[in-house]
mmCIF file of C-alpha atoms in Angstrom:
data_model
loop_
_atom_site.group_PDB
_atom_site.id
_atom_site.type_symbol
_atom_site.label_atom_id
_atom_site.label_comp_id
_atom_site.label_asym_id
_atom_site.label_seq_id
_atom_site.Cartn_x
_atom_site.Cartn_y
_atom_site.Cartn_z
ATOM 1 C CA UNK A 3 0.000 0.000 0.000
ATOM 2 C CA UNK A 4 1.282 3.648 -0.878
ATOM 3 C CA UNK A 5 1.662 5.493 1.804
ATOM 4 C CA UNK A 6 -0.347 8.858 1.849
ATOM 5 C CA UNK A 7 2.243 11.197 0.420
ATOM 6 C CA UNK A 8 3.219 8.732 -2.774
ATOM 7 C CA UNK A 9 -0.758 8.839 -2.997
ATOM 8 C CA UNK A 10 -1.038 12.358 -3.388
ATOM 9 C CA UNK A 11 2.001 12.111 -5.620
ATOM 10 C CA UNK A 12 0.418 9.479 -8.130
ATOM 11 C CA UNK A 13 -2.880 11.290 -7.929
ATOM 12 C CA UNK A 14 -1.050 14.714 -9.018
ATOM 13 C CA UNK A 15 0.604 12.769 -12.230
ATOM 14 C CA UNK A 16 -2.926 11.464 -12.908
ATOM 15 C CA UNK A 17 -4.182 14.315 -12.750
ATOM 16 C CA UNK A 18 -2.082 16.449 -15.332
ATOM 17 C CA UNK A 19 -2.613 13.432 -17.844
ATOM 18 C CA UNK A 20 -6.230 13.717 -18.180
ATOM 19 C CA UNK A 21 -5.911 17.471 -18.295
ATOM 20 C CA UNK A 22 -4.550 17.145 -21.421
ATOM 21 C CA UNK A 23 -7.440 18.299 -23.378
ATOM 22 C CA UNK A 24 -8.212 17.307 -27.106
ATOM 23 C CA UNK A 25 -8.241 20.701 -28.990
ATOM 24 C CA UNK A 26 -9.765 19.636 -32.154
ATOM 25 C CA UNK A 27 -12.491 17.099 -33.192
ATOM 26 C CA UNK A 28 -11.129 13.507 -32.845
ATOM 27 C CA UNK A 29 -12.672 12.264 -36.097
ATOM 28 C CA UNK A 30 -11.891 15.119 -38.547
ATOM 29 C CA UNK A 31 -8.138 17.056 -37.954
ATOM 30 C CA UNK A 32 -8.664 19.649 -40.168
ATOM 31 C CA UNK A 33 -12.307 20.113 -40.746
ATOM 32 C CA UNK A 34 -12.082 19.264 -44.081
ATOM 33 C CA UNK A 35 -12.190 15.401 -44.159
ATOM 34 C CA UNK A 36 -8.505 16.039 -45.729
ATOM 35 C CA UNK A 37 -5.778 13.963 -44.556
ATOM 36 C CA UNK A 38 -3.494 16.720 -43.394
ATOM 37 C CA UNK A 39 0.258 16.224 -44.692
ATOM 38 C CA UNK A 40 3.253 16.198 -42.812
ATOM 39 C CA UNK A 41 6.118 18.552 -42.152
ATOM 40 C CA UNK A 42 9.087 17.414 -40.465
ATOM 41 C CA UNK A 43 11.291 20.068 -38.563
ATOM 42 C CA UNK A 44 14.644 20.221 -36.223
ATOM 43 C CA UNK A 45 16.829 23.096 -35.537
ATOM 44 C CA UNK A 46 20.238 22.717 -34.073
ATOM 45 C CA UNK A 47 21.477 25.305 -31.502
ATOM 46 C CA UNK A 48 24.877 27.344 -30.693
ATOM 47 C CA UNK A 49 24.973 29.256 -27.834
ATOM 48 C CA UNK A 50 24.945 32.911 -26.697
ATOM 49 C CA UNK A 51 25.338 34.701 -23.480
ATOM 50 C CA UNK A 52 28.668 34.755 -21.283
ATOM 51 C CA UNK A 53 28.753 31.285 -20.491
ATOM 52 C CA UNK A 54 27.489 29.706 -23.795
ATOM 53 C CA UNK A 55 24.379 28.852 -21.902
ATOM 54 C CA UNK A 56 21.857 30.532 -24.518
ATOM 55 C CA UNK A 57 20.268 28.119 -27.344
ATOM 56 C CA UNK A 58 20.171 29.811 -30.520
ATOM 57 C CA UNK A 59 18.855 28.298 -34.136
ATOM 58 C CA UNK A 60 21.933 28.087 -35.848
ATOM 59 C CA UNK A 61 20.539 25.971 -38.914
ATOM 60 C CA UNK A 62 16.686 24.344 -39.451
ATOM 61 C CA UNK A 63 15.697 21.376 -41.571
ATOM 62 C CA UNK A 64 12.470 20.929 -42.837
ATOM 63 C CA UNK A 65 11.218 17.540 -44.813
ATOM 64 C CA UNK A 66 7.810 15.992 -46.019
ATOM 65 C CA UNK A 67 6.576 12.445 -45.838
ATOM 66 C CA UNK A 68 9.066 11.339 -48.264
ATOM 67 C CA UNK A 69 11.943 12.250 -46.332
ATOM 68 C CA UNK A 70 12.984 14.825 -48.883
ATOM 69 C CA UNK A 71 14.506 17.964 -47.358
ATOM 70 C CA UNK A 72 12.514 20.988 -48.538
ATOM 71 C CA UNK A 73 14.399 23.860 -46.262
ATOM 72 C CA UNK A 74 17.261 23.145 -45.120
ATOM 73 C CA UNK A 75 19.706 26.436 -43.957
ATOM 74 C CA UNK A 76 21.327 27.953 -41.456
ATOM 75 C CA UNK A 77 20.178 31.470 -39.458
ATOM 76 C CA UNK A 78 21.412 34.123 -38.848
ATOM 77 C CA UNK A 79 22.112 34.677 -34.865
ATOM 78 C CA UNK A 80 20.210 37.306 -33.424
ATOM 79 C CA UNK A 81 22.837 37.944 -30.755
ATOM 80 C CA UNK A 82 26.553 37.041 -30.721
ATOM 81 C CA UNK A 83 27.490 33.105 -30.714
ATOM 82 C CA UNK A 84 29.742 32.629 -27.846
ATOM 83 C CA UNK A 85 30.137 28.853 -28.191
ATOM 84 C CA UNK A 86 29.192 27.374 -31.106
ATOM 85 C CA UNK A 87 29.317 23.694 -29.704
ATOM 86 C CA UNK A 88 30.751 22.531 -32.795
ATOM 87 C CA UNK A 89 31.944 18.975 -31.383
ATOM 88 C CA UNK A 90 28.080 18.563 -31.454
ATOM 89 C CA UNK A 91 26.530 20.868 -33.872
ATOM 90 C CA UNK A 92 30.006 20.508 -36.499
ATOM 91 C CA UNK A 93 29.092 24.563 -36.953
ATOM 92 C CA UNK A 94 31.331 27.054 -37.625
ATOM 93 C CA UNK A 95 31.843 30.528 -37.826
ATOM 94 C CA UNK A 96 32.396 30.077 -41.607
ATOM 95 C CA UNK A 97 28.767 28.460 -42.165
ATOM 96 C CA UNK A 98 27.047 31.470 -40.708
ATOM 97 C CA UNK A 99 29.035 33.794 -43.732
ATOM 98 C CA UNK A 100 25.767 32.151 -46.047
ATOM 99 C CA UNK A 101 23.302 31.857 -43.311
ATOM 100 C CA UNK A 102 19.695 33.542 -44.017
ATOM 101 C CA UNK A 103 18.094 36.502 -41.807
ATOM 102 C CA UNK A 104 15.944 35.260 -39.252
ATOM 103 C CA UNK A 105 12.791 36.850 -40.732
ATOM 104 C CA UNK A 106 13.367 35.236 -44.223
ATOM 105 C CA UNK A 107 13.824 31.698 -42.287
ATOM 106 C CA UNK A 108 10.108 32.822 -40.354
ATOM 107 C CA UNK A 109 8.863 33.107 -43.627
ATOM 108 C CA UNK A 110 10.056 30.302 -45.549
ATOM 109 C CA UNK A 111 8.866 28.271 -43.118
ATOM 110 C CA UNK A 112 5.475 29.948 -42.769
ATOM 111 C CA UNK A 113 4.990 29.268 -46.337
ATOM 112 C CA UNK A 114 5.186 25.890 -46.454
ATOM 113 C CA UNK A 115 3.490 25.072 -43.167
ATOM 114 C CA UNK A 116 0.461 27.419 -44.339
ATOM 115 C CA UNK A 117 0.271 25.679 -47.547
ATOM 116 C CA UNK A 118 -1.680 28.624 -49.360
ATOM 117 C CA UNK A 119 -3.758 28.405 -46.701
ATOM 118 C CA UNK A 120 -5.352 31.493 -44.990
ATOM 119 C CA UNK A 121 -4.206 32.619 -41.143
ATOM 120 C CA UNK A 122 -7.864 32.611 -39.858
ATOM 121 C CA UNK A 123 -8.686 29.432 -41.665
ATOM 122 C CA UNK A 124 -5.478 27.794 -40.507
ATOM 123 C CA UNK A 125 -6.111 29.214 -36.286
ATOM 124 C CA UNK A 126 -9.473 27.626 -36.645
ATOM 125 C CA UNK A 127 -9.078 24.183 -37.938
ATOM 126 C CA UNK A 128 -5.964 24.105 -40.410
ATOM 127 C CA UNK A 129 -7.931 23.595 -43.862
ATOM 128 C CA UNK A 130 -5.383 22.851 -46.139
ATOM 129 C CA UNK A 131 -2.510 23.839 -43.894
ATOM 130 C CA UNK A 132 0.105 21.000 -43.337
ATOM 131 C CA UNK A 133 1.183 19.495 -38.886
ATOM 132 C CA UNK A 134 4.159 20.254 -38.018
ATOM 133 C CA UNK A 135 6.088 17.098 -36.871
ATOM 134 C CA UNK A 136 9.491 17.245 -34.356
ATOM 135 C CA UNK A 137 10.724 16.605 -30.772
ATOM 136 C CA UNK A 138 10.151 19.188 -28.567
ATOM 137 C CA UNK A 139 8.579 21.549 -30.930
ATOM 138 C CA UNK A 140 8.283 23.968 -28.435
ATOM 139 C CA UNK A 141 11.803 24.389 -27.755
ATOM 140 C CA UNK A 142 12.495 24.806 -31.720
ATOM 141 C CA UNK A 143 9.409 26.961 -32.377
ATOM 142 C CA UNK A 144 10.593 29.405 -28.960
ATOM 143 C CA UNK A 145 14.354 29.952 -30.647
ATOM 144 C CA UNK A 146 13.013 30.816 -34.168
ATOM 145 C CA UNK A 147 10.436 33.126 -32.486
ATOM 146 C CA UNK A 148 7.558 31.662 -34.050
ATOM 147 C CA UNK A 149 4.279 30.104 -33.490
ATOM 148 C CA UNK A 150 2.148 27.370 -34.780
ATOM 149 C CA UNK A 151 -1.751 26.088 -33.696
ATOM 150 C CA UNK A 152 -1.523 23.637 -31.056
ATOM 151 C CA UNK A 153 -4.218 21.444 -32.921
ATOM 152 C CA UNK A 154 -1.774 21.301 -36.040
ATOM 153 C CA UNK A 155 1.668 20.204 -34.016
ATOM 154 C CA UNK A 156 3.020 17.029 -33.658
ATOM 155 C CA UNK A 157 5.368 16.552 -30.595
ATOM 156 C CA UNK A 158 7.296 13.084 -30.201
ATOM 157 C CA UNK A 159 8.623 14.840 -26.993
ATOM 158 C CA UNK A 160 4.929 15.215 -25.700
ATOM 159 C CA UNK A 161 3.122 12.227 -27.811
ATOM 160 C CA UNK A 162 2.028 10.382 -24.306
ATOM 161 C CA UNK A 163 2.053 6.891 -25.990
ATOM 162 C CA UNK A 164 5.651 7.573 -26.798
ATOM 163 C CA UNK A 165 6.790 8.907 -22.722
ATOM 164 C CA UNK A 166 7.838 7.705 -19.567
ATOM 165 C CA UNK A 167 5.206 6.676 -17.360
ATOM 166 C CA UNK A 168 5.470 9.798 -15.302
ATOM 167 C CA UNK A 169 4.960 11.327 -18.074
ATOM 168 C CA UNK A 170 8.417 12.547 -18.784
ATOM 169 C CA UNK A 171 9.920 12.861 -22.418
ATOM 170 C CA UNK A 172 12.055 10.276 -23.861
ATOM 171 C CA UNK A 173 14.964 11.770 -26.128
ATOM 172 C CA UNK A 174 14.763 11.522 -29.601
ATOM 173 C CA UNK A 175 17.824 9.194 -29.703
ATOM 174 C CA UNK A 176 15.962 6.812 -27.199
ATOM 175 C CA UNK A 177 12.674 6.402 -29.174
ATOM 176 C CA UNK A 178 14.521 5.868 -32.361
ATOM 177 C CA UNK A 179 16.271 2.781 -31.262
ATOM 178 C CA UNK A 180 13.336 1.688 -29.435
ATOM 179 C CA UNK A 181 10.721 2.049 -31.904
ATOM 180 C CA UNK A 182 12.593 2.163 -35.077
ATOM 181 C CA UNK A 183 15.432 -0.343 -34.438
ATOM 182 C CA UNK A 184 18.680 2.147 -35.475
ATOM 183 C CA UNK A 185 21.175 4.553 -33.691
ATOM 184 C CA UNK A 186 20.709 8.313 -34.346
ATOM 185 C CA UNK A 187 23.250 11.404 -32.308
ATOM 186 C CA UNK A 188 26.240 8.949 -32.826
ATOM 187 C CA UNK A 189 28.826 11.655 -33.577
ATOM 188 C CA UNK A 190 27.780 15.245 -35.153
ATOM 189 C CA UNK A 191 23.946 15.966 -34.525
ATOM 190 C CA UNK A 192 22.123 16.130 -38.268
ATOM 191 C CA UNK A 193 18.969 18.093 -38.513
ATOM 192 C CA UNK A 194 18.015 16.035 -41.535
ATOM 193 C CA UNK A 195 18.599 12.877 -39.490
ATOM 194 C CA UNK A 196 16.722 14.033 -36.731
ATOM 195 C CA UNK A 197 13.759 15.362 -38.978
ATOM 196 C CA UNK A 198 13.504 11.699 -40.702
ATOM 197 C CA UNK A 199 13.506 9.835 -37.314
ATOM 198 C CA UNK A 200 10.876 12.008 -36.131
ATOM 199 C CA UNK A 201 8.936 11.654 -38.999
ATOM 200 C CA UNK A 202 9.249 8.199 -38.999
ATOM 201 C CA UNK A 203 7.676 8.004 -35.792
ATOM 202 C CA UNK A 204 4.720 9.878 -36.115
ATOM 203 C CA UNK A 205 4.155 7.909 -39.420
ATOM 204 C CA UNK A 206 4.146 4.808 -37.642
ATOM 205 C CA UNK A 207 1.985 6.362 -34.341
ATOM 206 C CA UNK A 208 0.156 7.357 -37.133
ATOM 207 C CA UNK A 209 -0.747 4.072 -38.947
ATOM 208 C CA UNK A 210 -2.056 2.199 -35.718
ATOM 209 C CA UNK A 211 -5.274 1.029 -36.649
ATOM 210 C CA UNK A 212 -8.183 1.111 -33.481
ATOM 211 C CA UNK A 213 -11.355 0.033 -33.827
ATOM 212 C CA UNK A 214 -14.334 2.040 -34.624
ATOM 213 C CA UNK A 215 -15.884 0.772 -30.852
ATOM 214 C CA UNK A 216 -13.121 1.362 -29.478
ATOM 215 C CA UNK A 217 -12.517 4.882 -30.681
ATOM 216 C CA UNK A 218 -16.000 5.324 -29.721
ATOM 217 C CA UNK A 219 -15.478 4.093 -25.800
ATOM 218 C CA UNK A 220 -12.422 7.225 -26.562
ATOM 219 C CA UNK A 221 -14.840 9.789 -27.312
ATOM 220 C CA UNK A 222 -18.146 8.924 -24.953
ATOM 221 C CA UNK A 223 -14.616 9.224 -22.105
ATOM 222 C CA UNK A 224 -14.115 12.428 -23.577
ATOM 223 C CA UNK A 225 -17.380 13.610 -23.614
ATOM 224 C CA UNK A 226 -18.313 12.444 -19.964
ATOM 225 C CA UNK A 227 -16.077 15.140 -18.126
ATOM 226 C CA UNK A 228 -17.752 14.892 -15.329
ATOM 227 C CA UNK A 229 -16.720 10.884 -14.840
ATOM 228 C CA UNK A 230 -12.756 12.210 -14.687
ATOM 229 C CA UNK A 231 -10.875 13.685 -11.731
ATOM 230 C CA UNK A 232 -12.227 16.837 -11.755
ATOM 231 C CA UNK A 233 -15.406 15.875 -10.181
ATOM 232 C CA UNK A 234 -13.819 14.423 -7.260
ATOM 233 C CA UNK A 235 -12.446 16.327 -4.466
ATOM 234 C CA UNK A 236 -8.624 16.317 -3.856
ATOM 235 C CA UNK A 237 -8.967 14.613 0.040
ATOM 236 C CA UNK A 238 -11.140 11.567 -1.896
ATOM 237 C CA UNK A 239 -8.358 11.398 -4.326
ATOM 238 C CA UNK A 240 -5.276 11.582 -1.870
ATOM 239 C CA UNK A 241 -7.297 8.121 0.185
ATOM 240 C CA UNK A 242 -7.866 6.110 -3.416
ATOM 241 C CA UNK A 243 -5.874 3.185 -3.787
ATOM 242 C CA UNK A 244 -3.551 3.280 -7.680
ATOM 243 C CA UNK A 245 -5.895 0.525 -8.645
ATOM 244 C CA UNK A 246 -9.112 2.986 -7.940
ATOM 245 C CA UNK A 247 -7.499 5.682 -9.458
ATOM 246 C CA UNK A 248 -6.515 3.964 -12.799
ATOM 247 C CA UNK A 249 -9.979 2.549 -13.033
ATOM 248 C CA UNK A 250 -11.134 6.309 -12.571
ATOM 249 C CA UNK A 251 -8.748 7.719 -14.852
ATOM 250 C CA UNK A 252 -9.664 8.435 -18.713
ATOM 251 C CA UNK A 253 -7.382 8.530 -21.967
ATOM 252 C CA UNK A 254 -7.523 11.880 -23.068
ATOM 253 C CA UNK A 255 -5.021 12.642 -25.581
ATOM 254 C CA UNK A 256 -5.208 13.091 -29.842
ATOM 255 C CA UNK A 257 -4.488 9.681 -30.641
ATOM 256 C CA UNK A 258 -2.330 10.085 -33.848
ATOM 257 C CA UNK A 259 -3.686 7.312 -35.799
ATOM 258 C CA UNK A 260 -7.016 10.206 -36.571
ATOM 259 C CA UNK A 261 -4.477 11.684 -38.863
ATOM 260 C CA UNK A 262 -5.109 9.195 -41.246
ATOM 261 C CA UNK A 263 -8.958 8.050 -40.729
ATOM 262 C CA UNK A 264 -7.323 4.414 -39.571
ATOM 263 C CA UNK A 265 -10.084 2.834 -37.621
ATOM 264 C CA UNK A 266 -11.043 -0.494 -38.572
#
């Protein structure tokens, strides 16, 4: 038996799960009945500051389904690269002599994410506006000083199928081997190689196949809020045993496999 702190512990880790809310409907991505397409994207990072501490997007890789790069450059530094972390990132001071302003990166990239698509269209349900697939998205998407809807990115960092039990991230290097049997990060970090693992994986989250019933059990989970943690008061919670909260708890998250309409 847990004692009462470990309880309280378990209960808090439950508890952010199922907060994870879905932000778009779980049977049509896009709103269109389109099978949205796939962007891959990593950035690698120098640093800046006085101790090198600072990420900054040195150079950014984008690829599509095929694994073809479509952008791949490097960036302009906003501020001054004190440490360039070249026995990791192989860059140089000589790359950044043909690296691209920031802004014309931000745009590039806009581009082909928005896929002709309009800005309201894409905030409201993407239309024909492509996900953006990497690890830790958020990280990347911070140090280029752009954004992206929530409902349209793709996160192997925050997938939960693809993280620790407590919900922590795996690295990138870690899920590769796992789930797609190679090593990745051996010697000089490769956007390109990074984009295609992470691709990879979403494409194979992606083509898990659920059954309709089951996707339906999903969505009546979904709908019945008020059968999830938040109707229960946090002392009832803190005395539950892990076996009352797990048969308490629902599944939550945008299960990957709606990408691609695979329920059988």
């Amino acid at each position: 038996m847990l004692q009462a702190c470990e309880r309280q512990k378990f209960c808090f880790i439950i508890q952010d799960f199922v907060k994870m809310h879905w932000t778009e409907s779980q049977i049509d991505t896009n709103g269109s009945g389109r099978i949205p397409e796939a962007i891959a994207m990593d950035c690698e990072m120098v640093g800046g500051g006085s101790d090198g501490s600072l990420d900054i997007c040195a150079r950014v890789c984008l690829v599509d389904e095929e694994e073809k790069p479509i952008f791949h450059t490097y960036v302009v530094p906003l501020i001054p690269v004190t440490n360039f972390r070249n026995e990791v990132t192989g860059i140089t001071e000589e790359n950044m002599r043909d690296a691209m302003p920031l802004k014309e990166v931000q745009d590039k990239i806009l581009q082909i994410l928005y896929n002709g698509e309009s800005i309201g269209r894409l905030r409201l349900h993407g239309g024909k506006a492509r996900v953006l697939v990497g690890h830790s998205l958020g990280h990347d998407l911070n140090c280029l000083r752009m954004n992206y809807p929530d409902h349209l990115l793709r996160d192997t960092a925050k997938y939960p199928p693809l993280m620790k039990t407590n919900l922590v991230s795996h690295s990138l290097k870690y899920l590769t081997k796992t789930y797609l049997g190679y090593d990745i990060q051996s010697g000089l970090h490769d956007p390109y190689e990074d984009c295609v693992s992470a691709m990879r994986l979403y494409k194979k989250m992606r083509s898990q196949c659920h059954p309709r019933k089951d996707m339906g059990m999903l969505l009546a989970a979904h709908d019945a809020s008020t059968n999830t943690f938040d109707s229960w008061k946090p002392k009832e919670l803190e005395n539950m045993t892990p076996d009352e909260l797990f048969n308490i708890s629902k599944s939550n998250y945008k299960c990957w496999c709606l990408d691609s309409g695979s329920l059988s």
